């Protein structure tokens, strides 16, 4: 069993920090803050790198670090920079397809990923970034084993 990542939106770090306290991670359904969240096995730093290198063309070593909001023995909450979320709102199909292809060639622990799976993931992230923007929220990730 691996680590699970729950991405969600919150207006600020104080609100994001209360999410794991107010409900158990296994009960999080995505609407705890009025936002449709996302469960995934993809690490937030991988997601940041995928967007910033594949869409923005930023070298991997220049991808900004995540901001730690809460570190608890049972979980952590990190904030993703808006530079990771915002680029997805304005790109079209061609850019998403190109980013998916580029990222599919990057090996991870399981080997290279299928470009179509990465393409679908980027589209989910694109929808998520629109919901965050519409609500005036920032992106956070709840991490628990």
mmCIF file of C-alpha atoms in Angstrom:
data_model
loop_
_atom_site.group_PDB
_atom_site.id
_atom_site.type_symbol
_atom_site.label_atom_id
_atom_site.label_comp_id
_atom_site.label_asym_id
_atom_site.label_seq_id
_atom_site.Cartn_x
_atom_site.Cartn_y
_atom_site.Cartn_z
ATOM 1 C CA UNK A 1 0.000 0.000 0.000
ATOM 2 C CA UNK A 2 1.447 3.355 -0.992
ATOM 3 C CA UNK A 3 0.993 6.966 -0.098
ATOM 4 C CA UNK A 4 -2.265 8.629 -1.159
ATOM 5 C CA UNK A 5 -2.490 12.250 -2.244
ATOM 6 C CA UNK A 6 -5.713 14.250 -1.953
ATOM 7 C CA UNK A 7 -5.630 17.542 -3.841
ATOM 8 C CA UNK A 8 -8.116 20.173 -2.758
ATOM 9 C CA UNK A 9 -8.742 23.899 -2.864
ATOM 10 C CA UNK A 10 -8.796 26.315 0.039
ATOM 11 C CA UNK A 11 -8.860 30.102 0.296
ATOM 12 C CA UNK A 12 -5.783 30.173 2.568
ATOM 13 C CA UNK A 13 -3.295 28.072 4.498
ATOM 14 C CA UNK A 14 -5.198 28.313 7.786
ATOM 15 C CA UNK A 15 -8.300 26.798 6.171
ATOM 16 C CA UNK A 16 -6.227 24.136 4.425
ATOM 17 C CA UNK A 17 -4.557 23.224 7.716
ATOM 18 C CA UNK A 18 -7.959 22.522 9.316
ATOM 19 C CA UNK A 19 -9.050 20.011 6.664
ATOM 20 C CA UNK A 20 -7.296 16.937 8.130
ATOM 21 C CA UNK A 21 -8.341 17.924 11.664
ATOM 22 C CA UNK A 22 -11.999 18.358 10.763
ATOM 23 C CA UNK A 23 -12.393 14.960 9.102
ATOM 24 C CA UNK A 24 -10.526 11.730 8.678
ATOM 25 C CA UNK A 25 -8.525 11.453 5.428
ATOM 26 C CA UNK A 26 -10.316 8.281 4.370
ATOM 27 C CA UNK A 27 -13.618 10.184 4.597
ATOM 28 C CA UNK A 28 -12.535 13.061 2.370
ATOM 29 C CA UNK A 29 -14.820 13.082 -0.610
ATOM 30 C CA UNK A 30 -13.651 16.159 -2.481
ATOM 31 C CA UNK A 31 -16.298 18.651 -1.386
ATOM 32 C CA UNK A 32 -15.096 19.410 2.122
ATOM 33 C CA UNK A 33 -14.353 22.995 1.112
ATOM 34 C CA UNK A 34 -16.925 23.370 -1.616
ATOM 35 C CA UNK A 35 -14.415 22.213 -4.230
ATOM 36 C CA UNK A 36 -14.242 19.013 -6.190
ATOM 37 C CA UNK A 37 -10.963 17.514 -5.053
ATOM 38 C CA UNK A 38 -8.887 14.760 -6.588
ATOM 39 C CA UNK A 39 -7.386 11.567 -5.185
ATOM 40 C CA UNK A 40 -4.288 10.292 -6.933
ATOM 41 C CA UNK A 41 -1.078 8.349 -6.395
ATOM 42 C CA UNK A 42 0.920 11.109 -8.130
ATOM 43 C CA UNK A 43 3.129 13.147 -5.825
ATOM 44 C CA UNK A 44 2.624 16.921 -5.757
ATOM 45 C CA UNK A 45 6.250 17.518 -6.715
ATOM 46 C CA UNK A 46 5.786 15.263 -9.752
ATOM 47 C CA UNK A 47 2.640 17.150 -10.727
ATOM 48 C CA UNK A 48 4.480 20.473 -10.378
ATOM 49 C CA UNK A 49 7.331 19.207 -12.531
ATOM 50 C CA UNK A 50 4.931 17.807 -15.150
ATOM 51 C CA UNK A 51 3.157 21.145 -15.600
ATOM 52 C CA UNK A 52 6.162 23.423 -15.338
ATOM 53 C CA UNK A 53 8.516 21.442 -17.557
ATOM 54 C CA UNK A 54 5.942 20.102 -20.027
ATOM 55 C CA UNK A 55 3.794 23.202 -20.474
ATOM 56 C CA UNK A 56 5.885 26.134 -19.289
ATOM 57 C CA UNK A 57 9.253 24.815 -20.488
ATOM 58 C CA UNK A 58 10.943 25.493 -17.159
ATOM 59 C CA UNK A 59 14.029 23.318 -16.535
ATOM 60 C CA UNK A 60 13.402 20.642 -13.926
ATOM 61 C CA UNK A 61 16.014 22.058 -11.552
ATOM 62 C CA UNK A 62 14.130 25.401 -11.482
ATOM 63 C CA UNK A 63 10.769 23.950 -10.382
ATOM 64 C CA UNK A 64 9.916 25.760 -7.117
ATOM 65 C CA UNK A 65 9.595 23.757 -3.911
ATOM 66 C CA UNK A 66 6.249 23.064 -2.301
ATOM 67 C CA UNK A 67 5.282 24.992 0.816
ATOM 68 C CA UNK A 68 4.715 22.860 3.909
ATOM 69 C CA UNK A 69 1.528 23.964 5.691
ATOM 70 C CA UNK A 70 1.182 21.190 8.304
ATOM 71 C CA UNK A 71 3.479 18.348 9.298
ATOM 72 C CA UNK A 72 1.816 15.832 11.593
ATOM 73 C CA UNK A 73 2.929 12.271 12.448
ATOM 74 C CA UNK A 74 -0.106 10.912 10.554
ATOM 75 C CA UNK A 75 -0.310 13.323 7.592
ATOM 76 C CA UNK A 76 1.030 16.458 5.950
ATOM 77 C CA UNK A 77 -0.541 19.324 3.999
ATOM 78 C CA UNK A 78 1.472 21.103 1.310
ATOM 79 C CA UNK A 79 0.621 24.088 -0.858
ATOM 80 C CA UNK A 80 1.304 23.971 -4.584
ATOM 81 C CA UNK A 81 2.552 27.230 -6.095
ATOM 82 C CA UNK A 82 0.023 29.031 -8.296
ATOM 83 C CA UNK A 83 2.661 28.824 -11.036
ATOM 84 C CA UNK A 84 1.769 25.113 -11.162
ATOM 85 C CA UNK A 85 -2.010 25.559 -11.299
ATOM 86 C CA UNK A 86 -2.467 28.708 -13.399
ATOM 87 C CA UNK A 87 -0.683 27.593 -16.611
ATOM 88 C CA UNK A 88 -3.222 24.836 -17.151
ATOM 89 C CA UNK A 89 -6.157 27.217 -17.432
ATOM 90 C CA UNK A 90 -4.970 28.936 -20.587
ATOM 91 C CA UNK A 91 -3.527 26.104 -22.667
ATOM 92 C CA UNK A 92 -5.249 24.328 -25.528
ATOM 93 C CA UNK A 93 -5.423 20.746 -26.686
ATOM 94 C CA UNK A 94 -2.176 20.938 -28.619
ATOM 95 C CA UNK A 95 -0.168 22.107 -25.592
ATOM 96 C CA UNK A 96 -1.759 19.499 -23.321
ATOM 97 C CA UNK A 97 -1.015 16.771 -25.874
ATOM 98 C CA UNK A 98 2.578 17.910 -26.293
ATOM 99 C CA UNK A 99 3.109 18.080 -22.517
ATOM 100 C CA UNK A 100 1.634 14.584 -22.131
ATOM 101 C CA UNK A 101 3.961 13.223 -24.790
ATOM 102 C CA UNK A 102 7.015 14.907 -23.244
ATOM 103 C CA UNK A 103 6.143 13.687 -19.759
ATOM 104 C CA UNK A 104 5.386 10.145 -20.971
ATOM 105 C CA UNK A 105 9.052 9.799 -21.918
ATOM 106 C CA UNK A 106 10.266 10.644 -18.405
ATOM 107 C CA UNK A 107 10.862 7.409 -16.509
ATOM 108 C CA UNK A 108 9.555 7.146 -12.979
ATOM 109 C CA UNK A 109 9.823 4.220 -10.595
ATOM 110 C CA UNK A 110 7.401 2.230 -12.728
ATOM 111 C CA UNK A 111 9.023 3.154 -16.035
ATOM 112 C CA UNK A 112 7.660 5.583 -18.630
ATOM 113 C CA UNK A 113 3.931 6.330 -18.428
ATOM 114 C CA UNK A 114 1.499 6.001 -21.297
ATOM 115 C CA UNK A 115 1.054 9.382 -23.033
ATOM 116 C CA UNK A 116 -2.741 9.017 -23.180
ATOM 117 C CA UNK A 117 -2.913 8.431 -19.397
ATOM 118 C CA UNK A 118 -0.805 11.535 -18.822
ATOM 119 C CA UNK A 119 -3.044 13.445 -21.253
ATOM 120 C CA UNK A 120 -6.158 12.402 -19.283
ATOM 121 C CA UNK A 121 -4.457 13.362 -16.012
ATOM 122 C CA UNK A 122 -3.543 16.804 -17.366
ATOM 123 C CA UNK A 123 -7.154 17.317 -18.434
ATOM 124 C CA UNK A 124 -8.332 16.426 -14.911
ATOM 125 C CA UNK A 125 -5.833 18.954 -13.590
ATOM 126 C CA UNK A 126 -7.044 21.515 -16.097
ATOM 127 C CA UNK A 127 -10.625 21.118 -14.828
ATOM 128 C CA UNK A 128 -9.355 21.294 -11.245
ATOM 129 C CA UNK A 129 -7.421 24.503 -11.972
ATOM 130 C CA UNK A 130 -10.564 26.107 -13.435
ATOM 131 C CA UNK A 131 -12.586 25.169 -10.337
ATOM 132 C CA UNK A 132 -9.869 26.593 -8.069
ATOM 133 C CA UNK A 133 -9.722 29.831 -10.032
ATOM 134 C CA UNK A 134 -13.509 30.230 -10.108
ATOM 135 C CA UNK A 135 -13.672 29.787 -6.331
ATOM 136 C CA UNK A 136 -10.667 32.050 -5.669
ATOM 137 C CA UNK A 137 -8.857 29.143 -4.004
ATOM 138 C CA UNK A 138 -5.292 27.924 -3.993
ATOM 139 C CA UNK A 139 -4.182 24.315 -4.487
ATOM 140 C CA UNK A 140 -3.229 22.163 -1.534
ATOM 141 C CA UNK A 141 -2.412 18.508 -1.130
ATOM 142 C CA UNK A 142 -3.137 16.269 1.832
ATOM 143 C CA UNK A 143 -0.617 13.442 2.044
ATOM 144 C CA UNK A 144 -1.097 10.379 4.181
ATOM 145 C CA UNK A 145 0.258 6.817 4.208
#
